[in-house]
Amino acid sequence: MWLKPEEIMLKNAFKLWLTEKDNQYFILQRRRGYGEGGGGLTGLLVGTLDTVLDSTSKVAPYRILHHTPDSQVYWSIACGVTKDEIVQHWDWLQQNIMRTLSVFDSSEDITSFVQGKIRGLIAEEGKTSLVLEDDPEKFREALLRFEKWFELPPEEKLVTYYSCSYWRGKVPCQGWLYLSTNFLCFYSYLLGSEVKLVISWDEIWRLEKTSTVLLTESIHVLAHGEDHYFSMLLHLNETFVIMEQLADYSIKRLFDKEAFQREPALSDPLQITKRGLEAHAKSEQFRTFFRLSKEENLLEVHESFLWVPFSHFNTLGKICLSENYLCFASQDGSQCHLIVPLREVVNVDKPDSSSRAVTVYIRGKRALRFSEVRGYQRLASTIRSRCGISASPQHSASSETIRGDCQSLINHFEDNPEDVTLMVGQKDGSKAVSTEALMTVFHPQDVENLDPKMLKEKMKEQSWNIHFSEYGRGSSMFFTRKTRDLIVRGVPEALRGELWMQFSGAVNDMATHPGYYTELVEQSLGTSTLATDEIERDLHRSLPDHPAFQSDTGISALRRVLTAYAYRNPQIGYCQAMNILTSVLLLYAKEEEAFWLLVAVCERMLPDYFNRRIIGALVDQAVFEDLIRDNLPQLVENMTDLSFFSSVSLSWFLTLFISVLPIESAVNVVDCFFYDGIKAILQLGLAVLDYNMEALIRCHDDAEAVTILSKFFDSVTNKDSPLPTTVQQAPVGNNDKASHIKVDICELIREAYEKYGSIRSEEVESSRKRNKLYVIQTLEDTTKQNVIRVVSQEVTFSASQLDELYNLFKRQHFLYCYWTIKSPALLHHDPSLAYLEQYQLGFQQFSVLFSLLEPWSFCTNKSTLSLWIFRLIDENKDGLVNFKEFCCTLDILYCGSFTNKLKFLFKLHLPPAFTGSPLCSKEQRITHFIPMTEDSPHLNRLAAFDLPEDGVIRKSPERARGKVDLQAYLKQWQNEILKKEETIKDLPRINQTQFIQFSKTLYNIFHGDPEEESLYRAVAHVTSLLLRMEEVGRRLQEPREESMQPDDSPGTAASASEDEFPTKEDSTTPESASTSSSTNSQDAGSDLSEMEWSFSFEQVLASLLNEPSIVSFFERPVNFQTKLEQAKFAQLKLKTK
């Protein structure tokens, strides 16, 4: 590898390097302790020194130096891992550089020329792969070490590397941590002790920052049941963020594929860089905080002061700019943030150089003044270009007027802060849809009603109107502590829909997608899918006691919203609990608004909640358990098993407490949820447990605890609710009402904020990421245990062997996903299917794994035999093999009796495994999961189907777009139950072509065995005997006048046998046998063309049983455990061949 020329002093290194070759301008050296004569104490010391000091020579023990005769300065220009590599560089220098150097007069010119040439070579090599790295030269050296030490496939992309200590027990090993796209790797070499660690990201259960007495701060990784600790990292937080991003990326890509939207920035595993991961993490945090869609990316961040009129001073914070939004968040504890859609910006004032200020004018005669912005000119230019202000001359006159008005307002506020009420926002008018909010239809407010509840409702509305006058209204409203205080007190019925839209960010989605919902409704209505069937079944179960859903108006609106969303997002389609949530949304929001609120909840605020495995809800339950341990220690001490709270709280999270609280109380919880996200639900859950702690501690079993919580929820009321009794939901448990004192929901929410409001949203998101790994790995482990339990009843392998075999099977599936953008193998994993069908292998994957585990050495035509085996065990002919089918095959080959092994080989040479016909046309091949082989008629059937573009046959259609044939599944299960065991009499006879191939397969199996010659002779004897037996049987069955032809002789069959197969006296090699078969097949065919012969399995079995050498070969035990251990180490390396 060519190196950037660096000056070194040769006299300081004469003890560590030995000169191999030299000339007038170059020296080739070898590191002491490597190559010939290496080892010993010198080698140990040098190796340790190289690893600890990150020396390139540890992995590249050869180097080339440049020097000139009249200079004492040497320049390192190349290094090499092997002598052959460095000699190639040496030869290139001799052929291309040495002659050129003779034309220069001075040493400085020579050195300058050599340095320029080497830099040019480096630049040419690094044009593509290293262009995004901060220090390409350092990264080249690290990449060289990474490839040498870990021997991973060349496609594996190194992302970054760090110096750190890895703890083995109580002893730290100083070395290097390498983070690549699919693996976490560590290497250390200290005094001859080498430590090498390779963990794939998809095997990690826990990834967290920890601190102990021994380790002040470290990163903890749990994988394969083992704990790994990495400490003494110079940039621990940066390292952890990169590791977290890589683990999350791997989980999303390989396991959690039900997520609706992909991450376009990380779609190509070969293009992931440290810089890209850091940018992605910042964008993700930015979107989560400001409730923006996944299309938004953080482009610029500027620290600045924002003039806040209601506070009468400038607040310090950060400006965050994305493609379509200008956002600001304070950093001084005022909890003030602002979201301005760039579509609302009408002008940007000329930057003020004296105060480095930028003034942004917004619709409604509002202005935002940012001061002390370091890159103020760049910020102003970026906002102008994204708003298209400079290219819109029609706004010039109006913008001058607005600018003048707003500037006078700013000056007035600075001089007269008491007149802050002049800042009045404009209510954003949203497009009307076909229906109004259902609450306005079924419970219109009576303006003349003056009962106490309605008066209090009017007072709430007045409080919010005052808030709007101070903080703005609509898409550019300031979010502050006062906003949260008003939310906690309760939102007025008339403003609830508007505020939900504002707080969730759904108002921006709807504004940027005009007409989208109407189109979805038109396209989706009338479709018949599994999702629509489920929707129809649940329509009348959604708030059945509410008048709105006892009429066709509410039911129709609910149907349209749910069907439209299922059509928009087929990966989710429809899940239970969505109907309850959507019903409440429709009560307070218009139909189109309810749709966009549902989008915000399912795709942003509650990610991965509404899918078959409800991963998001399980993750938040794990977060909830962590918070219980931290905040309710008394409860933890008395109830050690916190899994009870996970099962009880599942409905809390899925329905936002709507399913357990009366509707008039539940909407207050939804108010808090749209403002604070999942944090509000977690806080309320802690408050509920805290309120009932004494009763929960005294209970004796889970059923009693459930009863206590149910009674508590029945006692929760909303004393300020203006809803009539016909609309309010009756408590579920009406018995024993006096046992619980009524609890006001506003008081409960206020208590939750007072006691647990210190929980930060950033901590919740961090805990979500940490627990997501554990939740998904737990689900995967459950799948594995269920599969092993089923398969163990069919095979004789032990549970531990099946566990290791499952891990190999699963990793083989992932190996074809690691380095491809859209691997067809990714689609083979479907968590919605039965356990056995979740992981399946296509032919390429099967062939590689089977070659690692096969008990015999199929020396020739290995791919052909693998294809035959694949066809045989692929019972449903879908081009995929599941774990059970794979295990049963290995069980026969390793643990089966002689008869079963022979029967398996016999069936390999019968249809559908073997057809004897050559490959079909190229158009009929499916290259994505079955390679081109010399015999692939199995592809004829596959090609007849309508295949998707990726070439993968799916067992089940997409959930929301097509119906699953449940009858077909039931019939398949019934056939499996009733399927009787196959006997040897059920096997068809084997014909001439098939028997010849069967004999060749036996030759291939026996090749390389110590008893090879005797086995070959035994096969030849058996084939000769079978042919004679067939001839005798045929002559006994045929009439004498037809059997005795003038040209026939009793030795016909025998001569054919001796032509087709070698006898004991002939050469007994598989090559000679194959040659003999091919050269004499035409003669045999001409002799027997009029009388085709065949054999039954009983005949073949009886003949082979008479050969002790063959029987002992097949009954000889093969150590399966050894094969498993070898396969574990060879699996990754075999992928590269």
PDB file of N, CA, C and O in Angstrom, residues 428-469:
ATOM      1  N   ASP A 428     -54.711  29.835  11.662  1.00  0.00           N
ATOM      2  CA  ASP A 428     -54.480  29.226  10.356  1.00  0.00           C
ATOM      3  C   ASP A 428     -55.743  28.510   9.877  1.00  0.00           C
ATOM      4  O   ASP A 428     -56.266  27.636  10.560  1.00  0.00           O
ATOM      5  N   GLY A 429     -56.238  28.918   8.740  1.00  0.00           N
ATOM      6  CA  GLY A 429     -57.456  28.289   8.220  1.00  0.00           C
ATOM      7  C   GLY A 429     -57.157  27.014   7.488  1.00  0.00           C
ATOM      8  O   GLY A 429     -56.427  27.004   6.528  1.00  0.00           O
ATOM      9  N   SER A 430     -57.684  25.902   7.937  1.00  0.00           N
ATOM     10  CA  SER A 430     -57.437  24.633   7.273  1.00  0.00           C
ATOM     11  C   SER A 430     -58.586  24.311   6.334  1.00  0.00           C
ATOM     12  O   SER A 430     -59.711  24.745   6.510  1.00  0.00           O
ATOM     13  N   LYS A 431     -58.258  23.545   5.348  1.00  0.00           N
ATOM     14  CA  LYS A 431     -59.274  23.215   4.343  1.00  0.00           C
ATOM     15  C   LYS A 431     -60.370  22.347   4.935  1.00  0.00           C
ATOM     16  O   LYS A 431     -60.113  21.423   5.690  1.00  0.00           O
ATOM     17  N   ALA A 432     -61.588  22.670   4.606  1.00  0.00           N
ATOM     18  CA  ALA A 432     -62.717  21.889   5.107  1.00  0.00           C
ATOM     19  C   ALA A 432     -62.810  20.574   4.361  1.00  0.00           C
ATOM     20  O   ALA A 432     -62.442  20.475   3.203  1.00  0.00           O
ATOM     21  N   VAL A 433     -63.284  19.559   5.050  1.00  0.00           N
ATOM     22  CA  VAL A 433     -63.496  18.266   4.425  1.00  0.00           C
ATOM     23  C   VAL A 433     -64.974  17.955   4.470  1.00  0.00           C
ATOM     24  O   VAL A 433     -65.797  18.771   4.876  1.00  0.00           O
ATOM     25  N   SER A 434     -65.315  16.727   4.087  1.00  0.00           N
ATOM     26  CA  SER A 434     -66.724  16.397   3.893  1.00  0.00           C
ATOM     27  C   SER A 434     -67.520  16.387   5.190  1.00  0.00           C
ATOM     28  O   SER A 434     -68.732  16.534   5.161  1.00  0.00           O
ATOM     29  N   THR A 435     -66.854  16.170   6.350  1.00  0.00           N
ATOM     30  CA  THR A 435     -67.593  16.118   7.614  1.00  0.00           C
ATOM     31  C   THR A 435     -66.956  17.053   8.622  1.00  0.00           C
ATOM     32  O   THR A 435     -65.790  17.409   8.527  1.00  0.00           O
ATOM     33  N   GLU A 436     -67.755  17.431   9.615  1.00  0.00           N
ATOM     34  CA  GLU A 436     -67.246  18.203  10.740  1.00  0.00           C
ATOM     35  C   GLU A 436     -66.799  17.228  11.827  1.00  0.00           C
ATOM     36  O   GLU A 436     -67.042  16.024  11.750  1.00  0.00           O
ATOM     37  N   ALA A 437     -66.174  17.778  12.851  1.00  0.00           N
ATOM     38  CA  ALA A 437     -65.850  16.954  14.008  1.00  0.00           C
ATOM     39  C   ALA A 437     -67.147  16.394  14.585  1.00  0.00           C
ATOM     40  O   ALA A 437     -68.146  17.110  14.707  1.00  0.00           O
ATOM     41  N   LEU A 438     -67.150  15.115  14.923  1.00  0.00           N
ATOM     42  CA  LEU A 438     -68.383  14.457  15.337  1.00  0.00           C
ATOM     43  C   LEU A 438     -68.960  15.064  16.608  1.00  0.00           C
ATOM     44  O   LEU A 438     -70.180  15.049  16.822  1.00  0.00           O
ATOM     45  N   MET A 439     -68.114  15.608  17.462  1.00  0.00           N
ATOM     46  CA  MET A 439     -68.614  16.195  18.698  1.00  0.00           C
ATOM     47  C   MET A 439     -69.463  17.433  18.422  1.00  0.00           C
ATOM     48  O   MET A 439     -70.435  17.698  19.134  1.00  0.00           O
ATOM     49  N   THR A 440     -69.125  18.179  17.395  1.00  0.00           N
ATOM     50  CA  THR A 440     -69.932  19.362  17.058  1.00  0.00           C
ATOM     51  C   THR A 440     -71.271  18.961  16.471  1.00  0.00           C
ATOM     52  O   THR A 440     -72.243  19.728  16.535  1.00  0.00           O
ATOM     53  N   VAL A 441     -71.351  17.763  15.865  1.00  0.00           N
ATOM     54  CA  VAL A 441     -72.605  17.288  15.277  1.00  0.00           C
ATOM     55  C   VAL A 441     -73.511  16.689  16.347  1.00  0.00           C
ATOM     56  O   VAL A 441     -74.718  16.960  16.394  1.00  0.00           O
ATOM     57  N   PHE A 442     -72.923  15.869  17.244  1.00  0.00           N
ATOM     58  CA  PHE A 442     -73.736  15.137  18.210  1.00  0.00           C
ATOM     59  C   PHE A 442     -73.816  15.827  19.568  1.00  0.00           C
ATOM     60  O   PHE A 442     -74.580  15.420  20.423  1.00  0.00           O
ATOM     61  N   HIS A 443     -72.999  16.842  19.770  1.00  0.00           N
ATOM     62  CA  HIS A 443     -73.071  17.578  21.033  1.00  0.00           C
ATOM     63  C   HIS A 443     -72.705  19.042  20.788  1.00  0.00           C
ATOM     64  O   HIS A 443     -71.660  19.511  21.229  1.00  0.00           O
ATOM     65  N   PRO A 444     -73.542  19.759  20.038  1.00  0.00           N
ATOM     66  CA  PRO A 444     -73.249  21.179  19.793  1.00  0.00           C
ATOM     67  C   PRO A 444     -73.340  21.977  21.085  1.00  0.00           C
ATOM     68  O   PRO A 444     -74.198  21.726  21.934  1.00  0.00           O
ATOM     69  N   GLN A 445     -72.459  22.961  21.225  1.00  0.00           N
ATOM     70  CA  GLN A 445     -72.441  23.764  22.448  1.00  0.00           C
ATOM     71  C   GLN A 445     -73.588  24.782  22.436  1.00  0.00           C
ATOM     72  O   GLN A 445     -73.850  25.429  21.431  1.00  0.00           O
ATOM     73  N   ASP A 446     -74.231  24.884  23.559  1.00  0.00           N
ATOM     74  CA  ASP A 446     -75.324  25.847  23.739  1.00  0.00           C
ATOM     75  C   ASP A 446     -74.735  27.137  24.294  1.00  0.00           C
ATOM     76  O   ASP A 446     -74.271  27.188  25.446  1.00  0.00           O
ATOM     77  N   VAL A 447     -74.728  28.174  23.465  1.00  0.00           N
ATOM     78  CA  VAL A 447     -74.116  29.443  23.867  1.00  0.00           C
ATOM     79  C   VAL A 447     -74.825  30.045  25.068  1.00  0.00           C
ATOM     80  O   VAL A 447     -74.203  30.694  25.922  1.00  0.00           O
ATOM     81  N   GLU A 448     -76.129  29.823  25.169  1.00  0.00           N
ATOM     82  CA  GLU A 448     -76.902  30.445  26.248  1.00  0.00           C
ATOM     83  C   GLU A 448     -76.899  29.618  27.530  1.00  0.00           C
ATOM     84  O   GLU A 448     -77.459  30.034  28.539  1.00  0.00           O
ATOM     85  N   ASN A 449     -76.272  28.455  27.483  1.00  0.00           N
ATOM     86  CA  ASN A 449     -76.220  27.599  28.665  1.00  0.00           C
ATOM     87  C   ASN A 449     -75.254  28.203  29.684  1.00  0.00           C
ATOM     88  O   ASN A 449     -74.091  28.456  29.377  1.00  0.00           O
ATOM     89  N   LEU A 450     -75.707  28.442  30.880  1.00  0.00           N
ATOM     90  CA  LEU A 450     -74.886  29.113  31.885  1.00  0.00           C
ATOM     91  C   LEU A 450     -74.652  28.234  33.119  1.00  0.00           C
ATOM     92  O   LEU A 450     -74.439  28.742  34.219  1.00  0.00           O
ATOM     93  N   ASP A 451     -74.690  26.907  32.942  1.00  0.00           N
ATOM     94  CA  ASP A 451     -74.419  26.082  34.106  1.00  0.00           C
ATOM     95  C   ASP A 451     -72.925  26.176  34.466  1.00  0.00           C
ATOM     96  O   ASP A 451     -72.103  26.573  33.647  1.00  0.00           O
ATOM     97  N   PRO A 452     -72.547  25.812  35.691  1.00  0.00           N
ATOM     98  CA  PRO A 452     -71.168  26.018  36.163  1.00  0.00           C
ATOM     99  C   PRO A 452     -70.100  25.388  35.257  1.00  0.00           C
ATOM    100  O   PRO A 452     -69.037  25.962  35.045  1.00  0.00           O
ATOM    101  N   LYS A 453     -70.403  24.192  34.752  1.00  0.00           N
ATOM    102  CA  LYS A 453     -69.411  23.533  33.906  1.00  0.00           C
ATOM    103  C   LYS A 453     -69.176  24.297  32.616  1.00  0.00           C
ATOM    104  O   LYS A 453     -68.041  24.421  32.134  1.00  0.00           O
ATOM    105  N   MET A 454     -70.272  24.799  32.016  1.00  0.00           N
ATOM    106  CA  MET A 454     -70.108  25.553  30.773  1.00  0.00           C
ATOM    107  C   MET A 454     -69.402  26.882  31.040  1.00  0.00           C
ATOM    108  O   MET A 454     -68.608  27.356  30.218  1.00  0.00           O
ATOM    109  N   LEU A 455     -69.658  27.486  32.180  1.00  0.00           N
ATOM    110  CA  LEU A 455     -68.956  28.732  32.515  1.00  0.00           C
ATOM    111  C   LEU A 455     -67.455  28.480  32.678  1.00  0.00           C
ATOM    112  O   LEU A 455     -66.628  29.286  32.239  1.00  0.00           O
ATOM    113  N   LYS A 456     -67.121  27.350  33.305  1.00  0.00           N
ATOM    114  CA  LYS A 456     -65.701  27.029  33.464  1.00  0.00           C
ATOM    115  C   LYS A 456     -65.054  26.735  32.108  1.00  0.00           C
ATOM    116  O   LYS A 456     -63.899  27.066  31.865  1.00  0.00           O
ATOM    117  N   GLU A 457     -65.849  26.130  31.222  1.00  0.00           N
ATOM    118  CA  GLU A 457     -65.352  25.861  29.872  1.00  0.00           C
ATOM    119  C   GLU A 457     -65.065  27.175  29.153  1.00  0.00           C
ATOM    120  O   GLU A 457     -64.041  27.304  28.455  1.00  0.00           O
ATOM    121  N   LYS A 458     -65.953  28.167  29.315  1.00  0.00           N
ATOM    122  CA  LYS A 458     -65.740  29.470  28.688  1.00  0.00           C
ATOM    123  C   LYS A 458     -64.498  30.154  29.263  1.00  0.00           C
ATOM    124  O   LYS A 458     -63.751  30.839  28.554  1.00  0.00           O
ATOM    125  N   MET A 459     -64.274  29.972  30.563  1.00  0.00           N
ATOM    126  CA  MET A 459     -63.088  30.557  31.187  1.00  0.00           C
ATOM    127  C   MET A 459     -61.805  29.931  30.625  1.00  0.00           C
ATOM    128  O   MET A 459     -60.811  30.621  30.405  1.00  0.00           O
ATOM    129  N   LYS A 460     -61.851  28.616  30.374  1.00  0.00           N
ATOM    130  CA  LYS A 460     -60.690  27.957  29.750  1.00  0.00           C
ATOM    131  C   LYS A 460     -60.429  28.529  28.358  1.00  0.00           C
ATOM    132  O   LYS A 460     -59.291  28.797  27.984  1.00  0.00           O
ATOM    133  N   GLU A 461     -61.501  28.688  27.595  1.00  0.00           N
ATOM    134  CA  GLU A 461     -61.338  29.240  26.248  1.00  0.00           C
ATOM    135  C   GLU A 461     -60.746  30.641  26.319  1.00  0.00           C
ATOM    136  O   GLU A 461     -59.878  31.004  25.514  1.00  0.00           O
ATOM    137  N   GLN A 462     -61.186  31.433  27.295  1.00  0.00           N
ATOM    138  CA  GLN A 462     -60.657  32.779  27.434  1.00  0.00           C
ATOM    139  C   GLN A 462     -59.168  32.743  27.797  1.00  0.00           C
ATOM    140  O   GLN A 462     -58.374  33.538  27.289  1.00  0.00           O
ATOM    141  N   SER A 463     -58.796  31.822  28.661  1.00  0.00           N
ATOM    142  CA  SER A 463     -57.375  31.680  29.021  1.00  0.00           C
ATOM    143  C   SER A 463     -56.530  31.353  27.782  1.00  0.00           C
ATOM    144  O   SER A 463     -55.440  31.901  27.607  1.00  0.00           O
ATOM    145  N   TRP A 464     -57.035  30.467  26.953  1.00  0.00           N
ATOM    146  CA  TRP A 464     -56.294  30.113  25.739  1.00  0.00           C
ATOM    147  C   TRP A 464     -56.254  31.287  24.760  1.00  0.00           C
ATOM    148  O   TRP A 464     -55.234  31.489  24.076  1.00  0.00           O
ATOM    149  N   ASN A 465     -57.322  32.040  24.658  1.00  0.00           N
ATOM    150  CA  ASN A 465     -57.311  33.201  23.763  1.00  0.00           C
ATOM    151  C   ASN A 465     -56.278  34.237  24.207  1.00  0.00           C
ATOM    152  O   ASN A 465     -55.601  34.862  23.391  1.00  0.00           O
ATOM    153  N   ILE A 466     -56.168  34.421  25.530  1.00  0.00           N
ATOM    154  CA  ILE A 466     -55.135  35.322  26.046  1.00  0.00           C
ATOM    155  C   ILE A 466     -53.749  34.769  25.710  1.00  0.00           C
ATOM    156  O   ILE A 466     -52.841  35.511  25.315  1.00  0.00           O
ATOM    157  N   HIS A 467     -53.610  33.473  25.860  1.00  0.00           N
ATOM    158  CA  HIS A 467     -52.335  32.834  25.518  1.00  0.00           C
ATOM    159  C   HIS A 467     -52.011  33.037  24.039  1.00  0.00           C
ATOM    160  O   HIS A 467     -50.865  33.336  23.670  1.00  0.00           O
ATOM    161  N   PHE A 468     -53.008  32.865  23.180  1.00  0.00           N
ATOM    162  CA  PHE A 468     -52.782  33.073  21.752  1.00  0.00           C
ATOM    163  C   PHE A 468     -52.354  34.517  21.463  1.00  0.00           C
ATOM    164  O   PHE A 468     -51.513  34.777  20.605  1.00  0.00           O
ATOM    165  N   SER A 469     -52.951  35.450  22.178  1.00  0.00           N
ATOM    166  CA  SER A 469     -52.616  36.847  21.922  1.00  0.00           C
ATOM    167  C   SER A 469     -51.179  37.153  22.315  1.00  0.00           C
ATOM    168  O   SER A 469     -50.544  38.035  21.725  1.00  0.00           O
TER     169      SER A 469
END
